[in-house]
């Protein structure tokens, strides 16, 4: 569409509302405003591109943004204002006048009773992180009015997570569209785990958007999402709708998720107990003074059904034994190159060492990618003494064959 045609017919802008659902009560707790232009043929054209297109004069983009705000706030102020309103705003426009024009408009409505604390200004991560220090104090100033800040499309560029901590947004938005590719979820898992931890540390809420399938909702639920948004849950509407419009659907899906997680936890406990019992039997017949390589060979042979690699480390992370690994013919071989390597850099290494010493029992790890084999595995670690620990790597093929271990 021609930007000039749109500017000549601002009265034909129609705001739509994309519902956002909370995991806590399964209710619609807010809406993202999506501006459309309604043509003469009544066909709707999404205008999100307009504000982002820097080839369009900033005066046009600012005027359109304000026109959308007027239409939305006129409608919102007539409600009980119990739900959040997510409003797109171009951070570049904000910088041009230090947010003065936007705040002047919002303050006009605040005088009429608008609750600023329920407005969430949504900015694109790419521009924000490129101008982080220019925007830091401006965002802090805006937040003093009670307005909240949401950063959109987080995680699409590497190296920006530390910058989010600088601006302390109230909401971090992540798109789950990548889940259309079955190979990608595991690659993003660690990034979203970091996002989940970061959001907790800075007091932000994690919102997963673009949810179009049951699988994507499950992913968002498992990765710390408090808020969800997407057509799988509820389509966009030209009006505000009942808060409990999709509550039954979300509760039903949550029930499936919880049932499956219980099943997974039971499977992991069963495997932990199985390995623990086998190790208990095996370690009893091993001389405590036996060489480390002799010990791991005995353990490997007794645990042959569910492992491909065994080794021993001390409490500082240094590998005391060789690796004993299963070759392509299913035979066990000692590989000396692992001896004296240090594994303390691995996440949770020392935490698990302390846990094993205190609890006097083994620990089954989360799924992770083994560097050498480039496959998803789990590791079972078990204390031999207070200074020595045995590690048993479990291959993907075994986990795949067991229900609930992937």
mmCIF file of C-alpha atoms in Angstrom:
data_model
loop_
_atom_site.group_PDB
_atom_site.id
_atom_site.type_symbol
_atom_site.label_atom_id
_atom_site.label_comp_id
_atom_site.label_asym_id
_atom_site.label_seq_id
_atom_site.Cartn_x
_atom_site.Cartn_y
_atom_site.Cartn_z
ATOM 1 C CA UNK A 1 0.000 0.000 0.000
ATOM 2 C CA UNK A 2 1.074 3.570 -0.621
ATOM 3 C CA UNK A 3 1.897 5.270 2.733
ATOM 4 C CA UNK A 4 0.469 8.548 1.415
ATOM 5 C CA UNK A 5 -2.902 6.885 0.714
ATOM 6 C CA UNK A 6 -2.979 5.665 4.297
ATOM 7 C CA UNK A 7 -2.098 9.093 5.692
ATOM 8 C CA UNK A 8 -4.929 10.653 3.683
ATOM 9 C CA UNK A 9 -7.453 8.230 5.197
ATOM 10 C CA UNK A 10 -6.476 7.836 8.860
ATOM 11 C CA UNK A 11 -10.165 7.513 9.708
ATOM 12 C CA UNK A 12 -10.094 4.086 8.024
ATOM 13 C CA UNK A 13 -7.626 2.669 10.554
ATOM 14 C CA UNK A 14 -9.239 -0.114 12.565
ATOM 15 C CA UNK A 15 -7.530 -1.460 15.717
ATOM 16 C CA UNK A 16 -7.790 -5.214 16.359
ATOM 17 C CA UNK A 17 -6.988 -6.942 19.624
ATOM 18 C CA UNK A 18 -4.869 -10.093 19.916
ATOM 19 C CA UNK A 19 -5.634 -11.808 23.258
ATOM 20 C CA UNK A 20 -2.893 -12.768 25.728
ATOM 21 C CA UNK A 21 -3.591 -15.590 28.179
ATOM 22 C CA UNK A 22 -2.092 -16.126 31.616
ATOM 23 C CA UNK A 23 -0.848 -19.552 32.728
ATOM 24 C CA UNK A 24 -1.870 -18.755 36.288
ATOM 25 C CA UNK A 25 -5.632 -18.441 35.850
ATOM 26 C CA UNK A 26 -6.017 -19.369 32.137
ATOM 27 C CA UNK A 27 -7.815 -16.056 31.580
ATOM 28 C CA UNK A 28 -7.236 -13.348 28.975
ATOM 29 C CA UNK A 29 -5.196 -10.797 30.913
ATOM 30 C CA UNK A 30 -4.528 -8.407 28.066
ATOM 31 C CA UNK A 31 -4.445 -7.647 24.356
ATOM 32 C CA UNK A 32 -1.820 -6.670 21.837
ATOM 33 C CA UNK A 33 -3.087 -3.890 19.578
ATOM 34 C CA UNK A 34 -2.772 -4.723 15.864
ATOM 35 C CA UNK A 35 -3.624 -1.749 13.588
ATOM 36 C CA UNK A 36 -5.347 -2.468 10.268
ATOM 37 C CA UNK A 37 -6.331 -0.277 7.356
ATOM 38 C CA UNK A 38 -9.788 -1.003 5.999
ATOM 39 C CA UNK A 39 -9.932 -0.402 2.239
ATOM 40 C CA UNK A 40 -12.939 0.643 0.229
ATOM 41 C CA UNK A 41 -13.622 -3.034 -0.479
ATOM 42 C CA UNK A 42 -13.694 -3.666 3.309
ATOM 43 C CA UNK A 43 -10.505 -5.731 3.013
ATOM 44 C CA UNK A 44 -8.181 -5.375 6.019
ATOM 45 C CA UNK A 45 -4.456 -4.622 5.639
ATOM 46 C CA UNK A 46 -2.098 -5.083 8.594
ATOM 47 C CA UNK A 47 -0.222 -1.836 9.315
ATOM 48 C CA UNK A 48 2.519 -3.109 11.655
ATOM 49 C CA UNK A 49 5.020 -2.665 8.821
ATOM 50 C CA UNK A 50 4.217 1.040 8.517
ATOM 51 C CA UNK A 51 5.685 2.106 11.850
ATOM 52 C CA UNK A 52 8.801 -0.051 11.350
ATOM 53 C CA UNK A 53 9.574 1.180 7.817
ATOM 54 C CA UNK A 54 12.252 3.854 8.250
ATOM 55 C CA UNK A 55 11.966 4.868 4.587
ATOM 56 C CA UNK A 56 8.633 6.465 5.535
ATOM 57 C CA UNK A 57 9.075 9.963 7.003
ATOM 58 C CA UNK A 58 9.126 9.922 10.793
ATOM 59 C CA UNK A 59 6.380 12.555 10.861
ATOM 60 C CA UNK A 60 4.047 10.144 9.043
ATOM 61 C CA UNK A 61 4.901 7.266 11.339
ATOM 62 C CA UNK A 62 4.409 9.379 14.440
ATOM 63 C CA UNK A 63 1.059 10.705 13.203
ATOM 64 C CA UNK A 64 -0.148 7.196 12.417
ATOM 65 C CA UNK A 65 1.035 5.896 15.816
ATOM 66 C CA UNK A 66 -0.847 8.666 17.566
ATOM 67 C CA UNK A 67 -3.954 8.060 15.446
ATOM 68 C CA UNK A 68 -3.918 4.393 16.474
ATOM 69 C CA UNK A 69 -3.386 5.332 20.119
ATOM 70 C CA UNK A 70 -6.376 7.705 20.058
ATOM 71 C CA UNK A 71 -8.689 5.066 18.592
ATOM 72 C CA UNK A 72 -7.515 2.356 21.008
ATOM 73 C CA UNK A 73 -7.578 4.475 24.151
ATOM 74 C CA UNK A 74 -11.007 5.897 23.330
ATOM 75 C CA UNK A 75 -12.281 2.327 23.341
ATOM 76 C CA UNK A 76 -10.174 1.074 26.266
ATOM 77 C CA UNK A 77 -11.052 3.906 28.643
ATOM 78 C CA UNK A 78 -14.712 2.862 28.409
ATOM 79 C CA UNK A 79 -13.894 -0.574 29.899
ATOM 80 C CA UNK A 80 -13.065 -1.382 33.529
ATOM 81 C CA UNK A 81 -9.368 -1.328 32.475
ATOM 82 C CA UNK A 82 -8.725 -4.601 34.281
ATOM 83 C CA UNK A 83 -6.695 -6.006 31.379
ATOM 84 C CA UNK A 84 -3.319 -4.992 29.989
ATOM 85 C CA UNK A 85 -2.989 -3.228 26.661
ATOM 86 C CA UNK A 86 0.159 -3.970 24.623
ATOM 87 C CA UNK A 87 0.875 -1.099 22.237
ATOM 88 C CA UNK A 88 3.528 -1.181 19.481
ATOM 89 C CA UNK A 89 5.751 1.864 19.489
ATOM 90 C CA UNK A 90 8.854 2.662 17.473
ATOM 91 C CA UNK A 91 11.786 3.252 19.832
ATOM 92 C CA UNK A 92 13.387 5.434 17.154
ATOM 93 C CA UNK A 93 10.396 7.804 17.256
ATOM 94 C CA UNK A 94 10.601 7.772 21.034
ATOM 95 C CA UNK A 95 14.226 8.921 20.938
ATOM 96 C CA UNK A 96 13.549 11.807 18.527
ATOM 97 C CA UNK A 97 11.733 13.852 21.182
ATOM 98 C CA UNK A 98 12.595 11.897 24.357
ATOM 99 C CA UNK A 99 9.081 10.492 24.441
ATOM 100 C CA UNK A 100 7.482 13.910 24.936
ATOM 101 C CA UNK A 101 4.768 13.586 22.267
ATOM 102 C CA UNK A 102 3.766 10.122 23.413
ATOM 103 C CA UNK A 103 3.681 11.077 27.104
ATOM 104 C CA UNK A 104 1.686 14.233 26.338
ATOM 105 C CA UNK A 105 -0.943 12.129 24.572
ATOM 106 C CA UNK A 106 -1.067 9.528 27.362
ATOM 107 C CA UNK A 107 -1.253 12.150 30.087
ATOM 108 C CA UNK A 108 -4.253 13.695 28.346
ATOM 109 C CA UNK A 109 -6.048 10.366 28.721
ATOM 110 C CA UNK A 110 -4.718 9.877 32.260
ATOM 111 C CA UNK A 111 -6.564 13.042 33.218
ATOM 112 C CA UNK A 112 -9.729 11.350 31.904
ATOM 113 C CA UNK A 113 -9.128 8.288 34.086
ATOM 114 C CA UNK A 114 -6.753 6.130 32.026
ATOM 115 C CA UNK A 115 -4.757 3.741 34.248
ATOM 116 C CA UNK A 116 -1.216 4.028 32.872
ATOM 117 C CA UNK A 117 -0.029 1.028 34.896
ATOM 118 C CA UNK A 118 -2.020 -1.261 32.590
ATOM 119 C CA UNK A 119 -0.400 0.060 29.409
ATOM 120 C CA UNK A 120 2.564 -1.925 28.060
ATOM 121 C CA UNK A 121 4.703 -0.281 25.396
ATOM 122 C CA UNK A 122 6.162 -2.901 23.058
ATOM 123 C CA UNK A 123 9.495 -2.315 21.307
ATOM 124 C CA UNK A 124 11.544 -4.402 18.888
ATOM 125 C CA UNK A 125 14.658 -5.960 20.407
ATOM 126 C CA UNK A 126 16.857 -5.261 17.381
ATOM 127 C CA UNK A 127 16.637 -1.469 17.671
ATOM 128 C CA UNK A 128 16.584 -1.411 21.465
ATOM 129 C CA UNK A 129 19.755 -3.473 21.890
ATOM 130 C CA UNK A 130 21.540 -1.418 19.216
ATOM 131 C CA UNK A 131 20.704 1.793 21.125
ATOM 132 C CA UNK A 132 20.715 0.355 24.621
ATOM 133 C CA UNK A 133 22.467 3.183 26.423
ATOM 134 C CA UNK A 134 20.426 5.888 24.725
ATOM 135 C CA UNK A 135 17.186 4.155 25.701
ATOM 136 C CA UNK A 136 18.115 2.964 29.190
ATOM 137 C CA UNK A 137 17.304 6.203 31.004
ATOM 138 C CA UNK A 138 14.342 6.993 28.737
ATOM 139 C CA UNK A 139 12.742 3.642 29.546
ATOM 140 C CA UNK A 140 13.391 4.170 33.252
ATOM 141 C CA UNK A 141 11.741 7.588 33.003
ATOM 142 C CA UNK A 142 8.683 6.126 31.255
ATOM 143 C CA UNK A 143 8.395 3.407 33.895
ATOM 144 C CA UNK A 144 8.198 6.035 36.648
ATOM 145 C CA UNK A 145 4.749 6.884 35.263
ATOM 146 C CA UNK A 146 3.678 3.294 35.857
ATOM 147 C CA UNK A 147 3.921 2.327 32.193
ATOM 148 C CA UNK A 148 5.443 -1.082 31.501
ATOM 149 C CA UNK A 149 8.017 -2.028 28.850
ATOM 150 C CA UNK A 150 7.889 -5.158 26.680
ATOM 151 C CA UNK A 151 10.756 -6.195 24.412
ATOM 152 C CA UNK A 152 9.614 -8.185 21.373
ATOM 153 C CA UNK A 153 11.311 -10.917 19.283
ATOM 154 C CA UNK A 154 13.913 -11.664 21.939
ATOM 155 C CA UNK A 155 16.453 -14.431 21.303
ATOM 156 C CA UNK A 156 16.617 -14.067 17.523
ATOM 157 C CA UNK A 157 20.058 -12.494 17.664
ATOM 158 C CA UNK A 158 22.946 -13.882 19.708
ATOM 159 C CA UNK A 159 24.673 -11.955 22.460
ATOM 160 C CA UNK A 160 21.828 -9.652 23.466
ATOM 161 C CA UNK A 161 20.621 -11.322 26.653
ATOM 162 C CA UNK A 162 23.040 -9.395 28.842
ATOM 163 C CA UNK A 163 21.716 -6.137 27.382
ATOM 164 C CA UNK A 164 18.179 -6.962 28.500
ATOM 165 C CA UNK A 165 19.366 -6.888 32.093
ATOM 166 C CA UNK A 166 20.524 -3.289 31.556
ATOM 167 C CA UNK A 167 17.077 -1.973 30.604
ATOM 168 C CA UNK A 168 15.063 -4.292 32.890
ATOM 169 C CA UNK A 169 11.915 -4.727 30.779
ATOM 170 C CA UNK A 170 8.718 -5.821 32.470
ATOM 171 C CA UNK A 171 7.922 -8.383 29.763
ATOM 172 C CA UNK A 172 10.134 -10.411 27.401
ATOM 173 C CA UNK A 173 8.395 -11.714 24.266
ATOM 174 C CA UNK A 174 9.622 -14.804 22.392
ATOM 175 C CA UNK A 175 8.278 -16.132 19.076
ATOM 176 C CA UNK A 176 7.782 -19.924 18.873
ATOM 177 C CA UNK A 177 7.394 -20.020 15.079
ATOM 178 C CA UNK A 178 10.725 -21.896 14.843
ATOM 179 C CA UNK A 179 8.953 -24.998 16.167
ATOM 180 C CA UNK A 180 7.658 -25.668 12.672
ATOM 181 C CA UNK A 181 11.041 -27.352 12.168
ATOM 182 C CA UNK A 182 11.333 -30.537 14.231
ATOM 183 C CA UNK A 183 15.134 -30.242 14.414
ATOM 184 C CA UNK A 184 15.192 -26.851 16.092
ATOM 185 C CA UNK A 185 13.513 -27.126 19.538
ATOM 186 C CA UNK A 186 16.518 -28.723 21.243
ATOM 187 C CA UNK A 187 18.821 -26.027 19.842
ATOM 188 C CA UNK A 188 16.664 -23.259 21.311
ATOM 189 C CA UNK A 189 16.033 -25.045 24.606
ATOM 190 C CA UNK A 190 19.178 -23.721 26.310
ATOM 191 C CA UNK A 191 18.586 -20.169 25.040
ATOM 192 C CA UNK A 192 15.058 -20.127 26.409
ATOM 193 C CA UNK A 193 16.227 -21.705 29.663
ATOM 194 C CA UNK A 194 18.659 -18.784 30.012
ATOM 195 C CA UNK A 195 15.843 -16.363 29.158
ATOM 196 C CA UNK A 196 13.671 -17.939 31.827
ATOM 197 C CA UNK A 197 16.417 -17.557 34.441
ATOM 198 C CA UNK A 198 17.175 -13.992 33.319
ATOM 199 C CA UNK A 199 13.522 -12.982 33.469
ATOM 200 C CA UNK A 200 13.290 -14.263 37.061
ATOM 201 C CA UNK A 201 16.453 -12.408 38.096
ATOM 202 C CA UNK A 202 15.331 -9.048 36.696
ATOM 203 C CA UNK A 203 11.673 -9.498 37.650
ATOM 204 C CA UNK A 204 10.374 -9.762 34.087
ATOM 205 C CA UNK A 205 7.583 -11.949 32.747
ATOM 206 C CA UNK A 206 8.212 -14.330 29.835
ATOM 207 C CA UNK A 207 5.573 -14.223 27.074
ATOM 208 C CA UNK A 208 5.575 -16.737 24.202
ATOM 209 C CA UNK A 209 3.813 -15.498 21.074
ATOM 210 C CA UNK A 210 2.917 -17.019 17.702
ATOM 211 C CA UNK A 211 1.437 -20.174 19.243
ATOM 212 C CA UNK A 212 -0.434 -21.982 16.474
ATOM 213 C CA UNK A 213 -0.198 -25.612 17.672
ATOM 214 C CA UNK A 214 -0.562 -27.794 20.752
ATOM 215 C CA UNK A 215 3.169 -28.559 20.519
ATOM 216 C CA UNK A 216 4.116 -24.885 20.642
ATOM 217 C CA UNK A 217 1.925 -24.258 23.685
ATOM 218 C CA UNK A 218 3.553 -27.241 25.394
ATOM 219 C CA UNK A 219 7.005 -25.851 24.598
ATOM 220 C CA UNK A 220 6.066 -22.446 26.017
ATOM 221 C CA UNK A 221 4.647 -24.058 29.160
ATOM 222 C CA UNK A 222 7.774 -26.177 29.701
ATOM 223 C CA UNK A 223 10.103 -23.222 29.201
ATOM 224 C CA UNK A 224 8.793 -20.879 31.836
ATOM 225 C CA UNK A 225 6.169 -18.939 29.881
ATOM 226 C CA UNK A 226 3.756 -17.077 32.129
ATOM 227 C CA UNK A 227 1.796 -15.503 29.258
ATOM 228 C CA UNK A 228 0.804 -17.046 25.899
ATOM 229 C CA UNK A 229 -0.431 -15.562 22.634
ATOM 230 C CA UNK A 230 -1.439 -17.057 19.302
ATOM 231 C CA UNK A 231 -4.243 -18.301 17.083
ATOM 232 C CA UNK A 232 -4.172 -21.782 18.658
ATOM 233 C CA UNK A 233 -5.494 -20.197 21.846
ATOM 234 C CA UNK A 234 -7.668 -17.366 20.519
ATOM 235 C CA UNK A 235 -7.866 -15.410 17.272
ATOM 236 C CA UNK A 236 -7.715 -11.630 17.088
ATOM 237 C CA UNK A 237 -10.945 -9.644 17.436
ATOM 238 C CA UNK A 238 -12.123 -6.109 16.628
ATOM 239 C CA UNK A 239 -13.530 -5.892 20.158
ATOM 240 C CA UNK A 240 -12.577 -6.981 23.668
ATOM 241 C CA UNK A 241 -13.983 -10.421 24.495
ATOM 242 C CA UNK A 242 -14.847 -12.378 27.635
ATOM 243 C CA UNK A 243 -11.781 -13.068 29.793
ATOM 244 C CA UNK A 244 -12.646 -16.764 30.135
ATOM 245 C CA UNK A 245 -13.226 -17.311 26.403
ATOM 246 C CA UNK A 246 -10.544 -20.007 26.086
ATOM 247 C CA UNK A 247 -10.157 -21.071 29.714
ATOM 248 C CA UNK A 248 -11.607 -24.563 29.243
ATOM 249 C CA UNK A 249 -9.349 -25.254 26.281
ATOM 250 C CA UNK A 250 -6.197 -24.108 28.100
ATOM 251 C CA UNK A 251 -7.088 -26.063 31.258
ATOM 252 C CA UNK A 252 -7.590 -29.207 29.171
ATOM 253 C CA UNK A 253 -4.207 -28.775 27.490
ATOM 254 C CA UNK A 254 -2.512 -28.087 30.823
ATOM 255 C CA UNK A 255 -3.980 -31.344 32.128
ATOM 256 C CA UNK A 256 -2.321 -33.195 29.232
ATOM 257 C CA UNK A 257 0.996 -31.452 29.930
ATOM 258 C CA UNK A 258 0.909 -32.256 33.638
ATOM 259 C CA UNK A 259 -0.030 -35.902 33.019
ATOM 260 C CA UNK A 260 2.852 -36.257 30.564
ATOM 261 C CA UNK A 261 5.330 -34.595 32.940
ATOM 262 C CA UNK A 262 4.281 -36.962 35.722
ATOM 263 C CA UNK A 263 4.889 -39.840 33.330
ATOM 264 C CA UNK A 264 8.340 -38.468 32.457
ATOM 265 C CA UNK A 265 9.277 -37.991 36.094
ATOM 266 C CA UNK A 266 8.234 -41.546 36.911
ATOM 267 C CA UNK A 267 10.273 -42.881 33.980
ATOM 268 C CA UNK A 268 13.328 -40.944 35.151
ATOM 269 C CA UNK A 269 12.922 -42.153 38.727
ATOM 270 C CA UNK A 270 12.503 -45.735 37.509
ATOM 271 C CA UNK A 271 15.705 -45.470 35.449
ATOM 272 C CA UNK A 272 17.553 -43.851 38.350
ATOM 273 C CA UNK A 273 16.479 -46.670 40.659
ATOM 274 C CA UNK A 274 17.417 -49.308 38.083
ATOM 275 C CA UNK A 275 20.932 -47.931 37.646
ATOM 276 C CA UNK A 276 21.305 -47.346 41.383
ATOM 277 C CA UNK A 277 20.391 -50.952 42.164
ATOM 278 C CA UNK A 278 22.749 -52.299 39.498
ATOM 279 C CA UNK A 279 25.593 -50.095 40.709
ATOM 280 C CA UNK A 280 24.968 -51.148 44.302
ATOM 281 C CA UNK A 281 25.371 -54.778 43.272
ATOM 282 C CA UNK A 282 28.404 -54.118 41.061
ATOM 283 C CA UNK A 283 30.339 -51.911 43.483
ATOM 284 C CA UNK A 284 30.044 -54.521 46.238
ATOM 285 C CA UNK A 285 32.120 -56.968 44.204
ATOM 286 C CA UNK A 286 34.786 -54.420 43.264
ATOM 287 C CA UNK A 287 37.882 -54.062 45.436
ATOM 288 C CA UNK A 288 37.970 -50.427 46.682
ATOM 289 C CA UNK A 289 41.708 -50.390 45.945
ATOM 290 C CA UNK A 290 41.280 -51.677 42.375
ATOM 291 C CA UNK A 291 42.697 -49.453 39.585
ATOM 292 C CA UNK A 292 40.191 -46.961 38.227
ATOM 293 C CA UNK A 293 40.234 -48.462 34.743
ATOM 294 C CA UNK A 294 39.485 -51.902 36.157
ATOM 295 C CA UNK A 295 36.536 -50.440 38.083
ATOM 296 C CA UNK A 296 34.987 -48.717 35.072
ATOM 297 C CA UNK A 297 35.370 -51.853 32.917
ATOM 298 C CA UNK A 298 33.460 -53.881 35.488
ATOM 299 C CA UNK A 299 30.736 -51.241 35.797
ATOM 300 C CA UNK A 300 30.436 -50.870 32.016
ATOM 301 C CA UNK A 301 29.974 -54.604 31.472
ATOM 302 C CA UNK A 302 27.341 -54.864 34.225
ATOM 303 C CA UNK A 303 25.510 -51.765 32.864
ATOM 304 C CA UNK A 304 25.958 -52.748 29.227
ATOM 305 C CA UNK A 305 22.243 -52.532 28.429
ATOM 306 C CA UNK A 306 21.951 -48.801 29.075
ATOM 307 C CA UNK A 307 25.349 -47.114 28.672
ATOM 308 C CA UNK A 308 27.998 -46.405 26.031
ATOM 309 C CA UNK A 309 30.634 -44.608 28.151
ATOM 310 C CA UNK A 310 31.837 -44.796 31.777
ATOM 311 C CA UNK A 311 34.513 -42.794 33.601
ATOM 312 C CA UNK A 312 35.512 -41.581 37.095
ATOM 313 C CA UNK A 313 36.187 -37.999 38.245
ATOM 314 C CA UNK A 314 37.213 -36.464 41.555
ATOM 315 C CA UNK A 315 35.373 -33.708 43.410
ATOM 316 C CA UNK A 316 37.395 -31.023 41.588
ATOM 317 C CA UNK A 317 36.270 -32.283 38.176
ATOM 318 C CA UNK A 318 39.520 -34.003 37.118
ATOM 319 C CA UNK A 319 39.026 -37.329 35.361
ATOM 320 C CA UNK A 320 40.875 -40.054 37.259
ATOM 321 C CA UNK A 321 40.192 -42.915 34.863
ATOM 322 C CA UNK A 322 40.306 -43.429 31.152
ATOM 323 C CA UNK A 323 37.045 -43.526 29.237
ATOM 324 C CA UNK A 324 35.675 -46.961 28.658
ATOM 325 C CA UNK A 325 33.516 -46.776 25.529
ATOM 326 C CA UNK A 326 31.464 -49.209 23.513
ATOM 327 C CA UNK A 327 32.695 -49.564 19.928
ATOM 328 C CA UNK A 328 30.583 -50.238 16.832
ATOM 329 C CA UNK A 329 30.809 -53.991 17.469
ATOM 330 C CA UNK A 330 29.388 -53.546 20.978
ATOM 331 C CA UNK A 331 32.718 -54.279 22.662
ATOM 332 C CA UNK A 332 34.219 -52.212 25.477
ATOM 333 C CA UNK A 333 37.481 -50.344 24.847
ATOM 334 C CA UNK A 334 39.652 -48.172 27.111
ATOM 335 C CA UNK A 335 40.541 -44.753 25.736
ATOM 336 C CA UNK A 336 43.286 -43.061 27.692
ATOM 337 C CA UNK A 337 42.894 -39.579 26.192
ATOM 338 C CA UNK A 338 40.156 -38.735 28.702
ATOM 339 C CA UNK A 339 42.410 -39.130 31.737
ATOM 340 C CA UNK A 340 43.133 -35.869 33.675
ATOM 341 C CA UNK A 341 40.665 -33.810 31.654
ATOM 342 C CA UNK A 342 38.723 -31.392 33.829
ATOM 343 C CA UNK A 343 34.910 -31.205 33.611
ATOM 344 C CA UNK A 344 34.194 -28.614 36.302
ATOM 345 C CA UNK A 345 33.202 -26.091 33.628
ATOM 346 C CA UNK A 346 30.060 -28.040 32.884
ATOM 347 C CA UNK A 347 26.833 -26.478 34.152
ATOM 348 C CA UNK A 348 25.674 -27.843 37.530
ATOM 349 C CA UNK A 349 28.887 -29.918 38.015
ATOM 350 C CA UNK A 350 29.688 -28.660 41.506
ATOM 351 C CA UNK A 351 26.037 -28.445 42.490
ATOM 352 C CA UNK A 352 25.635 -32.126 41.625
ATOM 353 C CA UNK A 353 28.836 -33.074 43.463
ATOM 354 C CA UNK A 354 27.550 -31.403 46.636
ATOM 355 C CA UNK A 355 24.124 -32.999 46.222
ATOM 356 C CA UNK A 356 25.589 -36.472 45.784
ATOM 357 C CA UNK A 357 27.760 -36.078 48.882
ATOM 358 C CA UNK A 358 24.858 -34.834 50.983
ATOM 359 C CA UNK A 359 22.185 -37.210 49.689
ATOM 360 C CA UNK A 360 24.499 -40.229 49.244
ATOM 361 C CA UNK A 361 22.788 -41.201 45.998
ATOM 362 C CA UNK A 362 23.113 -40.787 42.264
ATOM 363 C CA UNK A 363 21.669 -38.098 39.967
ATOM 364 C CA UNK A 364 20.215 -38.421 36.465
ATOM 365 C CA UNK A 365 20.969 -35.372 34.300
ATOM 366 C CA UNK A 366 18.691 -33.487 31.954
ATOM 367 C CA UNK A 367 18.901 -34.187 28.245
ATOM 368 C CA UNK A 368 21.909 -32.524 26.620
ATOM 369 C CA UNK A 369 23.929 -32.886 23.425
ATOM 370 C CA UNK A 370 27.098 -34.964 23.692
ATOM 371 C CA UNK A 371 29.883 -33.086 21.874
ATOM 372 C CA UNK A 372 31.674 -36.149 20.516
ATOM 373 C CA UNK A 373 28.630 -38.092 19.337
ATOM 374 C CA UNK A 374 26.450 -35.080 18.456
ATOM 375 C CA UNK A 375 23.380 -36.752 19.937
ATOM 376 C CA UNK A 376 21.074 -36.138 22.857
ATOM 377 C CA UNK A 377 22.050 -38.156 25.925
ATOM 378 C CA UNK A 378 21.656 -38.245 29.699
ATOM 379 C CA UNK A 379 24.362 -38.894 32.286
ATOM 380 C CA UNK A 380 23.927 -40.759 35.547
ATOM 381 C CA UNK A 381 26.481 -39.772 38.200
ATOM 382 C CA UNK A 382 27.017 -41.687 41.441
ATOM 383 C CA UNK A 383 29.338 -41.227 44.443
ATOM 384 C CA UNK A 384 31.956 -43.910 45.025
ATOM 385 C CA UNK A 385 33.413 -41.980 47.954
ATOM 386 C CA UNK A 386 33.347 -38.358 49.102
ATOM 387 C CA UNK A 387 36.129 -37.580 46.623
ATOM 388 C CA UNK A 388 35.333 -39.922 43.724
ATOM 389 C CA UNK A 389 32.329 -40.108 41.419
ATOM 390 C CA UNK A 390 31.433 -42.426 38.564
ATOM 391 C CA UNK A 391 29.704 -41.111 35.454
ATOM 392 C CA UNK A 392 27.592 -43.317 33.200
ATOM 393 C CA UNK A 393 26.555 -41.859 29.818
ATOM 394 C CA UNK A 394 23.245 -43.162 28.453
ATOM 395 C CA UNK A 395 22.790 -43.140 24.634
ATOM 396 C CA UNK A 396 19.920 -41.613 22.684
ATOM 397 C CA UNK A 397 18.849 -45.006 21.288
ATOM 398 C CA UNK A 398 18.189 -46.369 24.766
ATOM 399 C CA UNK A 399 16.312 -43.229 25.860
ATOM 400 C CA UNK A 400 14.243 -43.306 22.670
ATOM 401 C CA UNK A 401 13.110 -46.874 23.353
ATOM 402 C CA UNK A 402 11.981 -46.046 26.894
ATOM 403 C CA UNK A 403 8.689 -44.230 27.305
ATOM 404 C CA UNK A 404 9.076 -40.784 28.855
ATOM 405 C CA UNK A 405 12.862 -40.356 28.851
ATOM 406 C CA UNK A 406 13.082 -37.857 25.974
#
